[in-house]
Short mmCIF file of C-alpha atoms in Angstrom, two decimals:
data_model
loop_
_atom_site.label_atom_id
_atom_site.label_comp_id
_atom_site.label_asym_id
_atom_site.label_seq_id
_atom_site.Cartn_x
_atom_site.Cartn_y
_atom_site.Cartn_z
CA MET A 1 127.11 119.20 86.75
CA PHE A 2 123.42 118.33 86.25
CA LEU A 3 124.32 114.80 85.11
CA THR A 4 126.60 114.34 88.11
CA ASN A 5 123.83 115.36 90.51
CA LEU A 6 121.35 113.14 88.67
CA ASP A 7 123.77 110.22 88.98
CA ILE A 8 124.13 110.89 92.72
CA LEU A 9 120.33 111.01 93.09
CA ILE A 10 119.88 107.70 91.26
CA ASN A 11 122.53 106.06 93.47
CA ARG A 12 120.82 107.41 96.62
CA ILE A 13 117.43 106.08 95.51
CA LYS A 14 118.99 102.63 95.03
CA ASP A 15 120.34 102.79 98.60
CA ALA A 16 117.91 101.07 101.01
CA GLU A 17 118.65 103.59 103.76
CA TYR A 18 117.40 106.51 101.64
CA ALA A 19 114.72 104.58 99.71
CA HIS A 20 112.84 103.62 102.85
CA LEU A 21 112.85 107.25 104.02
CA LEU A 22 111.53 108.30 100.64
CA LEU A 23 108.71 105.75 100.76
CA GLU A 24 107.72 106.30 104.39
CA PRO A 25 105.23 109.17 103.84
CA VAL A 26 103.64 107.64 100.71
CA PRO A 27 100.87 105.70 102.52
CA LEU A 28 100.06 108.68 104.73
CA PHE A 29 99.79 111.30 101.98
CA GLY A 30 98.49 108.87 99.35
CA LEU A 31 95.61 107.95 101.65
CA LEU A 32 94.95 111.58 102.57
CA PHE A 33 94.69 112.88 99.01
CA GLY A 34 93.16 109.68 97.65
CA LEU A 35 90.34 109.80 100.20
CA ILE A 36 89.69 113.48 99.54
CA PHE A 37 89.38 112.90 95.80
CA PHE A 38 87.37 109.72 96.30
CA ALA A 39 84.87 111.59 98.50
CA VAL A 40 84.68 114.38 95.88
CA GLY A 41 84.11 111.76 93.16
CA LEU A 42 81.32 110.12 95.16
CA TRP A 43 79.67 113.43 95.99
CA GLY A 44 79.90 114.74 92.42
CA ARG A 45 79.10 111.32 90.88
CA GLU A 46 82.30 111.63 88.84
CA ASP A 47 83.46 108.16 87.85
CA LYS A 48 86.88 109.18 86.49
CA THR A 49 87.78 110.97 89.72
CA ARG A 50 86.65 107.96 91.74
CA VAL A 51 88.71 105.55 89.63
CA ILE A 52 91.87 107.66 89.84
CA ALA A 53 91.37 108.12 93.60
CA LEU A 54 90.97 104.37 94.11
CA LEU A 55 94.14 103.71 92.10
CA VAL A 56 96.03 106.25 94.22
CA ILE A 57 94.72 104.69 97.45
CA ALA A 58 95.58 101.14 96.33
CA GLY A 59 99.05 102.17 95.14
CA ALA A 60 99.82 104.19 98.28
CA CYS A 61 98.77 101.31 100.52
CA ALA A 62 100.72 98.76 98.47
CA SER A 63 103.87 100.90 98.88
CA VAL A 64 104.26 99.51 102.42
CA ILE A 65 105.67 96.29 100.91
CA PRO A 66 108.79 97.88 99.35
CA TYR A 67 109.01 100.29 102.30
CA THR A 68 109.32 97.52 104.90
CA THR A 69 111.70 95.58 102.65
CA TYR A 70 114.03 98.57 102.33
CA ARG A 71 113.70 99.33 106.03
CA GLU A 72 114.81 95.81 106.94
CA ARG A 73 117.82 96.11 104.62
CA ALA A 74 118.76 99.51 106.07
CA GLN A 75 118.34 98.58 109.72
CA PRO A 76 121.87 97.21 110.39
CA ARG A 77 123.49 100.47 109.23
CA VAL A 78 120.94 102.60 111.08
CA LEU A 79 121.57 100.66 114.28
CA GLU A 80 125.31 101.31 114.00
CA MET A 81 124.75 105.06 114.18
CA MET A 82 121.69 105.47 116.39
CA PRO A 83 121.74 105.16 120.18
CA LEU A 84 118.10 103.93 120.58
CA LYS A 85 118.61 100.47 119.11
CA LYS A 86 115.70 98.77 120.91
CA SER A 87 113.22 101.49 119.94
CA ILE A 88 114.26 101.29 116.29
CA LYS A 89 113.98 97.48 116.27
CA ASP A 90 110.55 97.66 117.93
CA GLN A 91 109.33 100.24 115.43
CA THR A 92 110.56 98.14 112.50
CA ALA A 93 108.74 95.09 113.90
CA LEU A 94 105.59 97.19 114.37
CA ARG A 95 105.78 98.36 110.76
CA GLN A 96 106.13 94.77 109.54
CA ASN A 97 103.33 93.43 111.74
CA THR A 98 100.85 96.13 110.71
CA GLN A 99 101.20 95.87 106.94
CA TRP A 100 97.84 94.11 106.91
CA VAL A 101 96.09 97.42 107.71
CA TYR A 102 97.27 98.94 104.44
CA LEU A 103 96.89 95.78 102.39
CA THR A 104 93.27 95.46 103.58
CA VAL A 105 92.50 98.99 102.39
CA ALA A 106 94.26 98.28 99.07
CA GLY A 107 92.19 95.11 98.64
CA ILE A 108 88.93 96.93 99.33
CA ALA A 109 89.95 99.71 96.90
CA ILE A 110 90.62 97.13 94.17
CA LEU A 111 87.28 95.46 94.94
CA ALA A 112 85.57 98.85 94.58
CA LEU A 113 87.36 99.33 91.24
CA ILE A 114 86.32 96.02 89.70
CA SER A 115 82.86 95.63 91.22
CA SER A 116 79.64 97.25 90.19
CA GLY A 117 76.17 97.49 91.65
CA LYS A 118 75.58 96.92 95.34
CA ILE A 119 78.96 95.25 95.96
CA GLY A 120 80.82 98.15 94.31
CA GLN A 121 78.84 100.66 96.34
CA LEU A 122 79.50 98.83 99.62
CA ALA A 123 83.19 98.51 98.73
CA GLY A 124 83.29 102.26 98.05
CA TYR A 125 81.93 103.04 101.49
CA GLY A 126 84.29 100.43 102.90
CA VAL A 127 87.20 102.33 101.33
CA LEU A 128 86.08 105.51 103.06
CA VAL A 129 85.74 103.87 106.49
CA THR A 130 88.85 101.68 106.41
CA GLY A 131 90.83 104.39 104.62
CA LEU A 132 90.06 106.94 107.33
CA GLY A 133 91.05 104.39 109.98
CA ALA A 134 94.30 103.64 108.15
CA LEU A 135 94.97 107.37 107.76
CA VAL A 136 94.69 107.94 111.52
CA PHE A 137 96.84 104.85 112.08
CA SER A 138 99.45 106.23 109.63
CA ILE A 139 99.62 109.51 111.49
CA TRP A 140 100.08 107.61 114.77
CA LEU A 141 102.84 105.43 113.26
CA HIS A 142 104.58 108.52 111.90
CA MET A 143 104.38 110.15 115.33
CA LYS A 144 105.95 107.08 116.99
CA GLU A 145 108.74 107.16 114.40
CA ALA A 146 109.33 110.87 114.99
CA GLU A 147 109.49 110.34 118.77
CA ILE A 148 112.45 108.00 118.32
CA PHE A 149 114.55 110.40 116.29
CA HIS A 150 113.24 113.62 117.88
CA PRO A 151 112.63 112.89 121.61
CA ASN A 152 111.68 116.51 122.25
CA ILE A 153 108.35 115.78 120.49
CA ARG A 154 107.20 113.59 123.38
CA GLY A 155 108.30 116.18 125.92
CA ALA A 156 111.55 114.49 126.89
CA PRO A 157 114.29 116.89 127.86
CA THR A 158 116.71 117.45 125.07
CA LYS A 159 120.22 116.26 125.72
CA VAL A 160 122.80 118.87 124.90
CA ILE A 161 126.06 117.33 123.83
CA PRO A 162 128.91 119.68 124.67
CA ALA A 163 131.27 120.44 121.86
CA ALA A 164 134.74 119.00 122.15
CA PRO A 165 137.26 121.64 123.16
CA VAL A 166 139.25 122.88 120.26
CA LYS A 167 142.98 123.09 120.88
CA PRO A 168 144.87 125.18 118.37
CA ALA A 169 147.87 123.47 116.86
CA LYS A 170 150.19 126.39 117.42
CA PRO A 171 149.46 129.49 119.46
CA VAL A 172 149.24 132.54 117.35
CA GLN A 173 151.07 135.55 118.68
CA ALA A 174 150.39 138.97 117.43
CA PRO A 175 153.46 141.10 116.82
CA VAL A 176 154.13 143.47 119.65
CA PRO A 177 154.08 147.03 118.39
CA ALA A 178 157.26 148.97 118.95
CA ALA A 179 157.02 151.44 121.75
CA SER A 180 156.92 154.89 120.36
CA ALA A 181 158.89 157.42 122.27
CA THR A 182 156.69 160.28 123.08
CA PRO A 183 158.56 163.30 124.19
CA ALA A 184 157.91 164.19 127.79
CA PRO A 185 156.87 167.76 128.32
CA ALA A 186 159.77 169.92 129.30
CA THR A 187 159.54 171.19 132.78
CA PRO A 188 161.54 174.18 133.71
CA ALA A 189 164.33 173.45 136.07
CA THR A 190 163.79 174.86 139.45
CA PRO A 191 166.68 176.90 140.74
CA ALA A 192 168.42 175.51 143.72
CA LYS A 193 167.92 177.44 146.93
CA PRO A 194 170.96 178.79 148.68
CA GLN A 195 171.61 177.38 152.02
#
């Protein structure tokens, strides 16, 4: 059973429709935790923490490349099932057109990794500034994505889809219980009156 579930999981990860959903939060959370650890590394003058944080930031930002690739591949199937086709297409185009935000942060993080002295220090501060900007941008992008699939987030009234009436195939009749004869109370006969 474990191997069957593992096989299903591997097949799902290969599927572009699931893979892009799996990769979507990576830049957001990678930036969040990477920036926290990078700031801790700077404050504590801990080089190993800084290096690991920069690698996490660069990797998280670079993940937008496979994410947008998988999203493009998945879009035709998503459009078949979703009613908001224009919104989904617009959001996909926005994701593709804003990859540069993440790739810029990744480039600055790599520069901070390989540089030393004044350039390395400036690149480190650049990672903090551009990383925070990209983090806020990621949250905004995620919100726009959520508004498409969950319109109640933006305050739109939720549309209740009535359930289709269910018609039973054959009416079920309960057996009618047999009437039980309950004896009527005996009433004494009244004598007839003479006329």
